[in-house]
PDB file of C-alpha atoms in Angstrom:
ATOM      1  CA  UNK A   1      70.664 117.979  78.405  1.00 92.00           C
ATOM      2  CA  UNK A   2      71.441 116.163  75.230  1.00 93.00           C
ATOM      3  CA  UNK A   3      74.997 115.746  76.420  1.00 93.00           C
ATOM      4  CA  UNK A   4      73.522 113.991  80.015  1.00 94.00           C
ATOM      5  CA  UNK A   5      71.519 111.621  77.953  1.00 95.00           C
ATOM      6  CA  UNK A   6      74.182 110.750  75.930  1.00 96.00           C
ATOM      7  CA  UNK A   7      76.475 110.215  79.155  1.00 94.00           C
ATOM      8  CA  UNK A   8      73.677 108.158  80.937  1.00 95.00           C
ATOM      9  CA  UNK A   9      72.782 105.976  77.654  1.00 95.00           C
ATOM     10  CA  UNK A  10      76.391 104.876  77.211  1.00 93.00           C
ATOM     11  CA  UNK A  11      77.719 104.538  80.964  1.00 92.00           C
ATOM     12  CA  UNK A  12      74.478 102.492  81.031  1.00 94.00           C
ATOM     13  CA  UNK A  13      75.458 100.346  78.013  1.00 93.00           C
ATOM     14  CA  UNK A  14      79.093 100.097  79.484  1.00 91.00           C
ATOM     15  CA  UNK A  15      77.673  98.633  82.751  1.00 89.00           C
ATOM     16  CA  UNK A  16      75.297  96.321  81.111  1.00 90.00           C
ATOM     17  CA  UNK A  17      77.868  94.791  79.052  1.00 89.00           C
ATOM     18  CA  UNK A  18      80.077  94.316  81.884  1.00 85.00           C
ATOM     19  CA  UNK A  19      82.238  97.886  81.864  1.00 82.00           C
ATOM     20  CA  UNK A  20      83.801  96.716  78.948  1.00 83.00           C
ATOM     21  CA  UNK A  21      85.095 100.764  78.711  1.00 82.00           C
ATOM     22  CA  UNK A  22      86.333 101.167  81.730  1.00 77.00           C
ATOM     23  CA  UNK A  23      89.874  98.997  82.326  1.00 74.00           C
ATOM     24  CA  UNK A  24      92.170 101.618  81.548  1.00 67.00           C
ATOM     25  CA  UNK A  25      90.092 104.536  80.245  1.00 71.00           C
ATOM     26  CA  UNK A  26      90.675 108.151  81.077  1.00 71.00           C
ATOM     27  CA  UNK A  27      87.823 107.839  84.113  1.00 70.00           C
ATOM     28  CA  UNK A  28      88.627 105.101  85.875  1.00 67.00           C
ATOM     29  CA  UNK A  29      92.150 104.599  87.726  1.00 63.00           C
ATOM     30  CA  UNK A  30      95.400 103.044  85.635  1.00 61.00           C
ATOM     31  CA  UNK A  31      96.331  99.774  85.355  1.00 59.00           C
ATOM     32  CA  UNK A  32      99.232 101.368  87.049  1.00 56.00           C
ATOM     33  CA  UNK A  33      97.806 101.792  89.947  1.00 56.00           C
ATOM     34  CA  UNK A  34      97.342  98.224  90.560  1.00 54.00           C
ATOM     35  CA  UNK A  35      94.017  98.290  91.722  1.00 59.00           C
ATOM     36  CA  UNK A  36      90.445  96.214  90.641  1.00 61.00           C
ATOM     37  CA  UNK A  37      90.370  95.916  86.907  1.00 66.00           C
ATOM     38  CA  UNK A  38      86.619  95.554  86.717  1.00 71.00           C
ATOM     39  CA  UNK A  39      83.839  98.091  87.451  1.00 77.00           C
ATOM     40  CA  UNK A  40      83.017 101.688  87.808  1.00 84.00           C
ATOM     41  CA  UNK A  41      85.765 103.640  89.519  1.00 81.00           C
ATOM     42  CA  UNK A  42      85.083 106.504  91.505  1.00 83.00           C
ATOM     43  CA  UNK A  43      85.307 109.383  88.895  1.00 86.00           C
ATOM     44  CA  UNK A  44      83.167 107.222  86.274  1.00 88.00           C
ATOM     45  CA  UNK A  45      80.728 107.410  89.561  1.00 88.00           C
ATOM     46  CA  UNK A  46      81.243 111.009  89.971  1.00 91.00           C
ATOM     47  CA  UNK A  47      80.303 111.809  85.787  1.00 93.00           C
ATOM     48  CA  UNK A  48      77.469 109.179  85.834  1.00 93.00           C
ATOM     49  CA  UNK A  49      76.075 110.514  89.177  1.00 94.00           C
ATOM     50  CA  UNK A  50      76.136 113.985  87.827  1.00 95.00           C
ATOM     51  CA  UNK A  51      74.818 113.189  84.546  1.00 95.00           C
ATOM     52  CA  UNK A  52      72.024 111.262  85.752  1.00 96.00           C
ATOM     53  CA  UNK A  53      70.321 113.699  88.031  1.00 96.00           C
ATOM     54  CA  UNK A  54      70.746 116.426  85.713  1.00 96.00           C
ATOM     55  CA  UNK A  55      68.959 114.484  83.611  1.00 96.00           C
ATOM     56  CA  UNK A  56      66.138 113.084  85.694  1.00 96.00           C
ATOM     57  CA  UNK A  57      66.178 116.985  87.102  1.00 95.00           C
ATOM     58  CA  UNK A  58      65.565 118.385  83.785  1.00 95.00           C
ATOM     59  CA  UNK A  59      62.324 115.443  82.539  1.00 96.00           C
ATOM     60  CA  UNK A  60      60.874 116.202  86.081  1.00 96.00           C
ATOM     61  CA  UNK A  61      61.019 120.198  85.268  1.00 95.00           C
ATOM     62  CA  UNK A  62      59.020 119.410  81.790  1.00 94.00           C
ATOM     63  CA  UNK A  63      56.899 116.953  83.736  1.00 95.00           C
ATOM     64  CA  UNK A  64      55.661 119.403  86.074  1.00 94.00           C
ATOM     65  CA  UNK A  65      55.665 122.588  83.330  1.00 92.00           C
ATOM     66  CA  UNK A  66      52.664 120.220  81.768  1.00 92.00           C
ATOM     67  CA  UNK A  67      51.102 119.379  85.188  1.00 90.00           C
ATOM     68  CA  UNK A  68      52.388 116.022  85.971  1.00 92.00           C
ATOM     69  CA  UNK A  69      53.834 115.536  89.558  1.00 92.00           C
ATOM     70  CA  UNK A  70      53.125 112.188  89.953  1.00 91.00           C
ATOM     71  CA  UNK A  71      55.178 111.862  86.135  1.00 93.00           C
ATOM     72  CA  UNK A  72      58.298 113.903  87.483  1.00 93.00           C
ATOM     73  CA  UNK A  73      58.903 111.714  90.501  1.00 94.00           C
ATOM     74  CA  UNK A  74      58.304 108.405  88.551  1.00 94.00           C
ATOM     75  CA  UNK A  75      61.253 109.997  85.994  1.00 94.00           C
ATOM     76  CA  UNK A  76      63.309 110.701  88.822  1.00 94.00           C
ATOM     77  CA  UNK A  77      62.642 107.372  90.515  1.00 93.00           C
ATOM     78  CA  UNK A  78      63.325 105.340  87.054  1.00 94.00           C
ATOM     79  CA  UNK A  79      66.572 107.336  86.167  1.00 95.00           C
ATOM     80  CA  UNK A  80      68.130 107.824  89.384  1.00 92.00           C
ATOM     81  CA  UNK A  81      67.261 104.201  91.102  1.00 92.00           C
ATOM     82  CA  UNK A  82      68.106 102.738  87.510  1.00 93.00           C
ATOM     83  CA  UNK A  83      72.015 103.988  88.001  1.00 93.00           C
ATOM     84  CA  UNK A  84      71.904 102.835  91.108  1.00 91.00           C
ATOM     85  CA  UNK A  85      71.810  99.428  90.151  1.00 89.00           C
ATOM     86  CA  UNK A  86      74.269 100.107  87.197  1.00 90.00           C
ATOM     87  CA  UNK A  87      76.310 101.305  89.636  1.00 88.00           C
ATOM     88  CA  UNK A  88      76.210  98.829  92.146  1.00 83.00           C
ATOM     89  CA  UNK A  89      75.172  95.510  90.959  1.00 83.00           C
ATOM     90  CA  UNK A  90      78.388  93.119  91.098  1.00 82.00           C
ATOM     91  CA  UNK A  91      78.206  92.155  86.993  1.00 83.00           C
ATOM     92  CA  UNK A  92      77.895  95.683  85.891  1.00 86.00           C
ATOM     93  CA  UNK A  93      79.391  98.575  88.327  1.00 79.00           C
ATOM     94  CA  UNK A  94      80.346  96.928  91.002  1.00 78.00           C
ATOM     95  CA  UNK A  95      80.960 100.424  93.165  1.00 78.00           C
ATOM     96  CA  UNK A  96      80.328 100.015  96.616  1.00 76.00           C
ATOM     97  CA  UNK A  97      80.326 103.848  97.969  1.00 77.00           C
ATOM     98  CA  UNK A  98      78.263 104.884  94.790  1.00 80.00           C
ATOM     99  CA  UNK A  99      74.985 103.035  95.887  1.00 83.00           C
ATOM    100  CA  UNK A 100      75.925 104.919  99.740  1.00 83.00           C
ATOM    101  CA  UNK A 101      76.325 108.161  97.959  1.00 86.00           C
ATOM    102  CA  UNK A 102      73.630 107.961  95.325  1.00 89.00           C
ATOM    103  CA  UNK A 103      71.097 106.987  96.970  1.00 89.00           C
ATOM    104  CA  UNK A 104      70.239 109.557  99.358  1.00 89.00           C
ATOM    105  CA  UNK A 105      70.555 112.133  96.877  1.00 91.00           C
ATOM    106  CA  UNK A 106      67.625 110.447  94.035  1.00 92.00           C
ATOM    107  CA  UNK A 107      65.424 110.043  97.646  1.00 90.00           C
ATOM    108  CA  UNK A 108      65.900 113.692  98.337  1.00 90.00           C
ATOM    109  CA  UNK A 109      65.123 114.848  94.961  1.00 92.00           C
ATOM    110  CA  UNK A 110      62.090 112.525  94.195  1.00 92.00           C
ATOM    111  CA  UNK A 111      61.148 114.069  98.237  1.00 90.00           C
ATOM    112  CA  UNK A 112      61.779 117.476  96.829  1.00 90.00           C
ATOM    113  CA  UNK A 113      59.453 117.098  94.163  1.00 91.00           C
ATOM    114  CA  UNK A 114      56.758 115.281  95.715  1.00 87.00           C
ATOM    115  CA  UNK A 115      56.543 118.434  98.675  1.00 81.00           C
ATOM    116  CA  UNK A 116      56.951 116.964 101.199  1.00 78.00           C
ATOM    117  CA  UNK A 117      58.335 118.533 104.439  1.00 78.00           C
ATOM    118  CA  UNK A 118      62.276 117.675 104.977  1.00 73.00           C
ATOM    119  CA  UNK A 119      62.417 116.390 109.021  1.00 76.00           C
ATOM    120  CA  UNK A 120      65.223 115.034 110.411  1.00 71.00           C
ATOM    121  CA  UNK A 121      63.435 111.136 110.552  1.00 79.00           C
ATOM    122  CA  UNK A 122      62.963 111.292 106.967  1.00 74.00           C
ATOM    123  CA  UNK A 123      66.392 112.329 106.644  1.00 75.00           C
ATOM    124  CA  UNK A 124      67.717 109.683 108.917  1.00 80.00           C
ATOM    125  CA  UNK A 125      65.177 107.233 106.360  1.00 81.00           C
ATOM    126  CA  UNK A 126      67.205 108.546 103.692  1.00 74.00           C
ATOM    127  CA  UNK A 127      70.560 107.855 104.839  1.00 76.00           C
ATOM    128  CA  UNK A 128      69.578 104.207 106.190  1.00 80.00           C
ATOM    129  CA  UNK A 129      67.927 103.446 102.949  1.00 78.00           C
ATOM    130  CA  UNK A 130      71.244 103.422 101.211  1.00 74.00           C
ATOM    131  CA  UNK A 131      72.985 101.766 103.716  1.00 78.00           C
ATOM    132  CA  UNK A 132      70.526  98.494 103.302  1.00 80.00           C
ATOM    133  CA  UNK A 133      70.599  99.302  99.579  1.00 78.00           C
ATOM    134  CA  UNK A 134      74.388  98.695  99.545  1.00 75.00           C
ATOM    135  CA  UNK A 135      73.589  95.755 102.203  1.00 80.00           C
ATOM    136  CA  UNK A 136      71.232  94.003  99.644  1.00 82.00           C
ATOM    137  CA  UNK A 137      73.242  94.136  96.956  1.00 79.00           C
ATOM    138  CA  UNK A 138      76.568  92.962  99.081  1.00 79.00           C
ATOM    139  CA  UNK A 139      74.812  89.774 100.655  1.00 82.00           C
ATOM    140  CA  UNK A 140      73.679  88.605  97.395  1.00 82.00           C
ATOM    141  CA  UNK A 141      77.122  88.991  95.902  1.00 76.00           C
ATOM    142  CA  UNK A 142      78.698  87.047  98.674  1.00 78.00           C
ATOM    143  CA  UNK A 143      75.791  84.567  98.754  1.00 82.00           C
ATOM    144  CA  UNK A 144      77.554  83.482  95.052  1.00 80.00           C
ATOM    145  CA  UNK A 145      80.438  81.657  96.715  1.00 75.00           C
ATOM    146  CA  UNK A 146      84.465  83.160  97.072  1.00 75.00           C
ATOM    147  CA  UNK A 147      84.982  82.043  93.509  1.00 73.00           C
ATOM    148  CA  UNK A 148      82.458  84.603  91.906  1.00 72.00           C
ATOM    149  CA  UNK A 149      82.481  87.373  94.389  1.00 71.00           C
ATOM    150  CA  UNK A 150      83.532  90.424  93.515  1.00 70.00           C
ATOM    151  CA  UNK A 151      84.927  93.242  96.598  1.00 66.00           C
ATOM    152  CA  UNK A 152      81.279  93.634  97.441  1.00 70.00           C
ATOM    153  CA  UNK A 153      80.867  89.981  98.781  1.00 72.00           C
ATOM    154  CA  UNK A 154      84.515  89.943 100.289  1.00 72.00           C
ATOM    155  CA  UNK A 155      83.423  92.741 102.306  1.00 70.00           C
ATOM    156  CA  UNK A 156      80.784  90.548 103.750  1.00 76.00           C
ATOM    157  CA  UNK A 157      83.005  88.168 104.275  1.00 77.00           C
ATOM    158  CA  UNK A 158      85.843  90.550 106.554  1.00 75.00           C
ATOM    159  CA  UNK A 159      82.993  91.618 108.258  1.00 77.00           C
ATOM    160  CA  UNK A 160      82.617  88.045 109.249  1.00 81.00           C
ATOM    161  CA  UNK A 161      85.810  87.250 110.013  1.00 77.00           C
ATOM    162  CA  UNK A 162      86.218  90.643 111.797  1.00 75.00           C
ATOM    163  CA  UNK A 163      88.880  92.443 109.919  1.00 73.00           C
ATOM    164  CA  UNK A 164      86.460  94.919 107.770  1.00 66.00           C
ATOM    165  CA  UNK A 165      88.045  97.965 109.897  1.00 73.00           C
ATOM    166  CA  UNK A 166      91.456  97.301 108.350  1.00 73.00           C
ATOM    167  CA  UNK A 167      89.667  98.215 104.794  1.00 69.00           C
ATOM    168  CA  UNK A 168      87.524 101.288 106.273  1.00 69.00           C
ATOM    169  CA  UNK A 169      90.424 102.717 107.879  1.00 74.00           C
ATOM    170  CA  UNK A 170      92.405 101.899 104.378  1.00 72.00           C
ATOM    171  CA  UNK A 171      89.781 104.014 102.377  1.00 69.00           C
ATOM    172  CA  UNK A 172      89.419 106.775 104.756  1.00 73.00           C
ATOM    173  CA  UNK A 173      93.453 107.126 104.839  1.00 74.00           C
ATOM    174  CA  UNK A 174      93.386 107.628 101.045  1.00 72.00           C
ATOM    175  CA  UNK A 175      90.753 109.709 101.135  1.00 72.00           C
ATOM    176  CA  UNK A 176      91.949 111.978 103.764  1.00 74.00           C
ATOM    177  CA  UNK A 177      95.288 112.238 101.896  1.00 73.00           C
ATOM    178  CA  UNK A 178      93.505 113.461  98.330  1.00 72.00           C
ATOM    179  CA  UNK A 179      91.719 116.270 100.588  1.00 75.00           C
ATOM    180  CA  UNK A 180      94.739 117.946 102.314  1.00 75.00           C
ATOM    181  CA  UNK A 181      97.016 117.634  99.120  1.00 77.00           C
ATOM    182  CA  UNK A 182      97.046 121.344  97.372  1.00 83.00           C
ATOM    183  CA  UNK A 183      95.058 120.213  94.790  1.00 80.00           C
ATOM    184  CA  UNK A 184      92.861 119.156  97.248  1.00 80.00           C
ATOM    185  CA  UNK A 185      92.883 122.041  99.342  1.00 86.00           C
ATOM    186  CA  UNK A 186      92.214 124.154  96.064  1.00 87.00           C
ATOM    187  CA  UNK A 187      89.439 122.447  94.460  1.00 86.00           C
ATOM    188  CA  UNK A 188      87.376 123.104  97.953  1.00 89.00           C
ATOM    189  CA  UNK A 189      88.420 126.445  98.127  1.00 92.00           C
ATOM    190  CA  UNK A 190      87.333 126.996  94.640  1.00 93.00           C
ATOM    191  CA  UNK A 191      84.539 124.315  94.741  1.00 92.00           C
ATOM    192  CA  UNK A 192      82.816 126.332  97.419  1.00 94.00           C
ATOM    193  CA  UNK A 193      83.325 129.550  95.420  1.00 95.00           C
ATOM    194  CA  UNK A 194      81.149 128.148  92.317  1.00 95.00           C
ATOM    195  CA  UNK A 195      78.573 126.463  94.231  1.00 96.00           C
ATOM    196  CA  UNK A 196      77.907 129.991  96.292  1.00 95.00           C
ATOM    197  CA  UNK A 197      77.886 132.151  93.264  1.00 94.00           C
ATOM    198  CA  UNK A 198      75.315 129.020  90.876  1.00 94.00           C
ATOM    199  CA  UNK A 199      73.260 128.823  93.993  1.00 94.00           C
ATOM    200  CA  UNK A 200      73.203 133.002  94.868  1.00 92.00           C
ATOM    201  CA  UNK A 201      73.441 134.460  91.192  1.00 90.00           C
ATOM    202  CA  UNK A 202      72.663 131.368  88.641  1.00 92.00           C
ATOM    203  CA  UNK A 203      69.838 129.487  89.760  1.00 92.00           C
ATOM    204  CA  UNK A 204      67.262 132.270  90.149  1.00 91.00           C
ATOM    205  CA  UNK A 205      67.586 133.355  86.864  1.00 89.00           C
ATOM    206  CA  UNK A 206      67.909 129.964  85.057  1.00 90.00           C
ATOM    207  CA  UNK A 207      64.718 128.655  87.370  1.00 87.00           C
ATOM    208  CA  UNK A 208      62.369 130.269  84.582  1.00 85.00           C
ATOM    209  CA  UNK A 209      63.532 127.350  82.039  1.00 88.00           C
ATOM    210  CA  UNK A 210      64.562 124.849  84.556  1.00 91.00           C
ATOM    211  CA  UNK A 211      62.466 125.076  87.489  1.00 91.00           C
ATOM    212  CA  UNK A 212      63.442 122.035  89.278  1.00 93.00           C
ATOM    213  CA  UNK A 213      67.467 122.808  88.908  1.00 93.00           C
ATOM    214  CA  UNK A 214      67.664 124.133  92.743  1.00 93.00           C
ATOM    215  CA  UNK A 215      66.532 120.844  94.245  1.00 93.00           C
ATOM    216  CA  UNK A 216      68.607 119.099  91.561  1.00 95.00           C
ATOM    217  CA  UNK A 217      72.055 121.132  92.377  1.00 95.00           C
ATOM    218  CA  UNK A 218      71.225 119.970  96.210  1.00 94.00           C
ATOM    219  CA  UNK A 219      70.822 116.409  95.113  1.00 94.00           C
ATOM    220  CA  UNK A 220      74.178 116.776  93.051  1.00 95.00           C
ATOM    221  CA  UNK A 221      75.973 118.370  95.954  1.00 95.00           C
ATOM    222  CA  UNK A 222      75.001 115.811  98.208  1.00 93.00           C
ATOM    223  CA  UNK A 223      76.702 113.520  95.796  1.00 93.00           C
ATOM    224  CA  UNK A 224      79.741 115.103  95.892  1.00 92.00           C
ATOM    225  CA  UNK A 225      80.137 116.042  99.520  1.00 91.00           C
ATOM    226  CA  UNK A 226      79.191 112.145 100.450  1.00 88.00           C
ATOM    227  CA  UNK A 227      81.137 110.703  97.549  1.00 86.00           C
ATOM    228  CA  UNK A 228      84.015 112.586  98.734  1.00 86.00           C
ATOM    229  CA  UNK A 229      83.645 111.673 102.361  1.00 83.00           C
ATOM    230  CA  UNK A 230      82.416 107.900 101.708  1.00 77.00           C
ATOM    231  CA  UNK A 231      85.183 107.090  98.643  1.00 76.00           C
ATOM    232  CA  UNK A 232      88.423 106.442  98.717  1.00 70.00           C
ATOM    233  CA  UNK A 233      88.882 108.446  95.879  1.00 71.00           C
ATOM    234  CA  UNK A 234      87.865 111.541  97.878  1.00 73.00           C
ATOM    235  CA  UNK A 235      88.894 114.938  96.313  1.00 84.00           C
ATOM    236  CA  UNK A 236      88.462 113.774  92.898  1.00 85.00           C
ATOM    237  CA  UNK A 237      84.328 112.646  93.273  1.00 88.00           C
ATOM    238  CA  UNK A 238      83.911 116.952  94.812  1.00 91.00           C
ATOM    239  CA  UNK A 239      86.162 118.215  91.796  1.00 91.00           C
ATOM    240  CA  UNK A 240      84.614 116.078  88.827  1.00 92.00           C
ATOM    241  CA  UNK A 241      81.084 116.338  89.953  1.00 94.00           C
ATOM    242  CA  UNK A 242      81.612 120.284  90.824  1.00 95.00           C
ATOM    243  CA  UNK A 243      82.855 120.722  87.086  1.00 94.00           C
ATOM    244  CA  UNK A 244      80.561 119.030  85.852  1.00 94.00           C
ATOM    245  CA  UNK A 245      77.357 121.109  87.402  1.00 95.00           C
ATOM    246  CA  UNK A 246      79.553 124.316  86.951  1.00 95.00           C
ATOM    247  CA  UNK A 247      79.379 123.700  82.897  1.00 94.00           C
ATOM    248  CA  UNK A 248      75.640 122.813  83.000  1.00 93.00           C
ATOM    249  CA  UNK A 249      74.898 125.853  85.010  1.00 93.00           C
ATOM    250  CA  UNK A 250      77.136 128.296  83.067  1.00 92.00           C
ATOM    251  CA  UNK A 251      75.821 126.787  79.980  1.00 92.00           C
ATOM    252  CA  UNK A 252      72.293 127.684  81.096  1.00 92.00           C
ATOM    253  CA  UNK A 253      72.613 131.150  82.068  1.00 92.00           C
ATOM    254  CA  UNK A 254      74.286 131.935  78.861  1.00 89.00           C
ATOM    255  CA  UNK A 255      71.661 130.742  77.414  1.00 89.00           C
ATOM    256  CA  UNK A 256      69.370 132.800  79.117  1.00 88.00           C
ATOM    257  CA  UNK A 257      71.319 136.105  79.097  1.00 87.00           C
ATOM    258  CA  UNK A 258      71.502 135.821  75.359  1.00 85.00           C
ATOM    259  CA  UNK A 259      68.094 135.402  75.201  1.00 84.00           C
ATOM    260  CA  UNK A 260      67.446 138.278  77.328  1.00 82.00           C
ATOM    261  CA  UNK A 261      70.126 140.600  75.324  1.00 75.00           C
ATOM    262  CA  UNK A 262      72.585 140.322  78.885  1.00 71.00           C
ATOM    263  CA  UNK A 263      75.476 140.283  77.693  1.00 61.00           C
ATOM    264  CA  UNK A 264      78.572 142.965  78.198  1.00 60.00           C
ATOM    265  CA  UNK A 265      77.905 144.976  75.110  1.00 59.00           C
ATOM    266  CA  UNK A 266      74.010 145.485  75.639  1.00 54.00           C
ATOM    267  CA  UNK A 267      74.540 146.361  79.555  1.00 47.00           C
ATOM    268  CA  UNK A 268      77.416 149.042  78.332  1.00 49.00           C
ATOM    269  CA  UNK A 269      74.859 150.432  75.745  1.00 52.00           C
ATOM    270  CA  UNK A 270      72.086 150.868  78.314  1.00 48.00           C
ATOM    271  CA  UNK A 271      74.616 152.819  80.371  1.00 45.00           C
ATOM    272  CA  UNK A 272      75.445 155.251  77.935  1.00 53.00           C
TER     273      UNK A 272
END
């Protein structure tokens, strides 16, 4: 948890300064690659994302564990909604698909919490929500005039001018062509594998110290099913955010197995 803090605090520093970090770092794409050299890039998304709701995930459990629902959505609501903006804002993250992808999944966990029934309206709420999140934040970047836009406001703009298909059937190309490479094809094999066996095996013991982590490890895998789907970056949003939960999860059912002597040597001693 210390580690997520530490991830949000300086991804949230980065983006406030402008993501001064990210031209050429080890999360964002190459200067090779020739593409934008300002902003979050999708697997900067994916480890902020991740981080985040972890985070909120974890304050919310500690709210509740000293009676304070209305506290644990408010954390939820201030952390996740707060990256949002990092993320998306034009100055700081400028990432289109993150405030699509991210949204949803801080609306279903602050939902979660609150216990309130899942229908398929409030569902449908969820998933327009971050559309006209993403709209918001677009208009006002193109609002700033085709000097200061950033690929936000331009998409406004092809939308206008009627060639916006061109880019969604760009994206959705390179997408497609991260999920059916082998690496692809075995991170989803795999992928699925871990998230069965955390969901099936990990979470029910771990709930005891981390009560909320089931609703959080939806919220995450919402993330990284829509981040792959919605990003041009596709396989690599599933694979970084599904490491990322896998280490946070193993880490806490170590910890609990140690506490509760399960380890290999004790369960071979009660056998004899």
């Amino acid at each position: 948890i210390a580690a997520t803090a530490l991830t949000v605090a300086a991804f949230t520093v980065d983006a406030a300064l402008g993501a001064v970090m990210e031209p050429g770092s080890m999360l964002n794409s190459r200067p090779i690659f020739g593409l934008r050299w300002y902003g979050f890039g999708n697997v900067t998304f994916a480890v902020y994302a991740s981080a985040g709701l972890v985070l909120a995930g974890y304050i919310a459990h500690r709210c509740l564990a000293a009676g304070r629902r209305g506290g644990a959505i408010a954390a939820v609501g201030a952390i996740g909604f707060g990256i949002v903006i990092c993320e998306g804002w034009p100055s700081m993250g400028s990432d289109f698909g993150g405030v699509i992808v991210l949204t949803p999944a801080v609306l279903w966990l602050m939902l979660a919490l609150s216990g309130v029934k899942m229908t398929w309206p409030k569902l449908l709420a969820i998933g327009g929500s971050a559309v006209l999140a993403v709209s918001v934040i677009s208009v006002l970047d193109w609002l700033r005039g085709p000097d200061q836009r950033t690929h936000l406001g331009n998409f406004v703009q092809r939308i206008i001018d009627g060639d916006a298909l061109d880019v969604i059937s760009r994206k959705a190309v390179a997408s497609a062509e991260t999920m059916v490479a082998p690496v692809g094809l075995g991170s989803v094999v795999i992928g699925v594998a871990l998230w069965i066996v955390i969901f099936r095996y990990l979470v029910p013991r771990i709930a005891t110290v981390f009560s909320t982590l089931r609703s959080t490890l939806i919220a995450a895998l919402i993330v990284a099913i829509l981040g792959t789907v919605l990003n041009d970056g596709g396989i690599f949003v599933w694979l970084t955010v599904t490491a990322q939960i896998t280490v946070v999860a193993g880490w806490f059912f170590f910890d609990w197995a140690e506490r509760n002597d399960w380890t290999p040597s004790a369960l071979v001693a009660a056998h004899r």
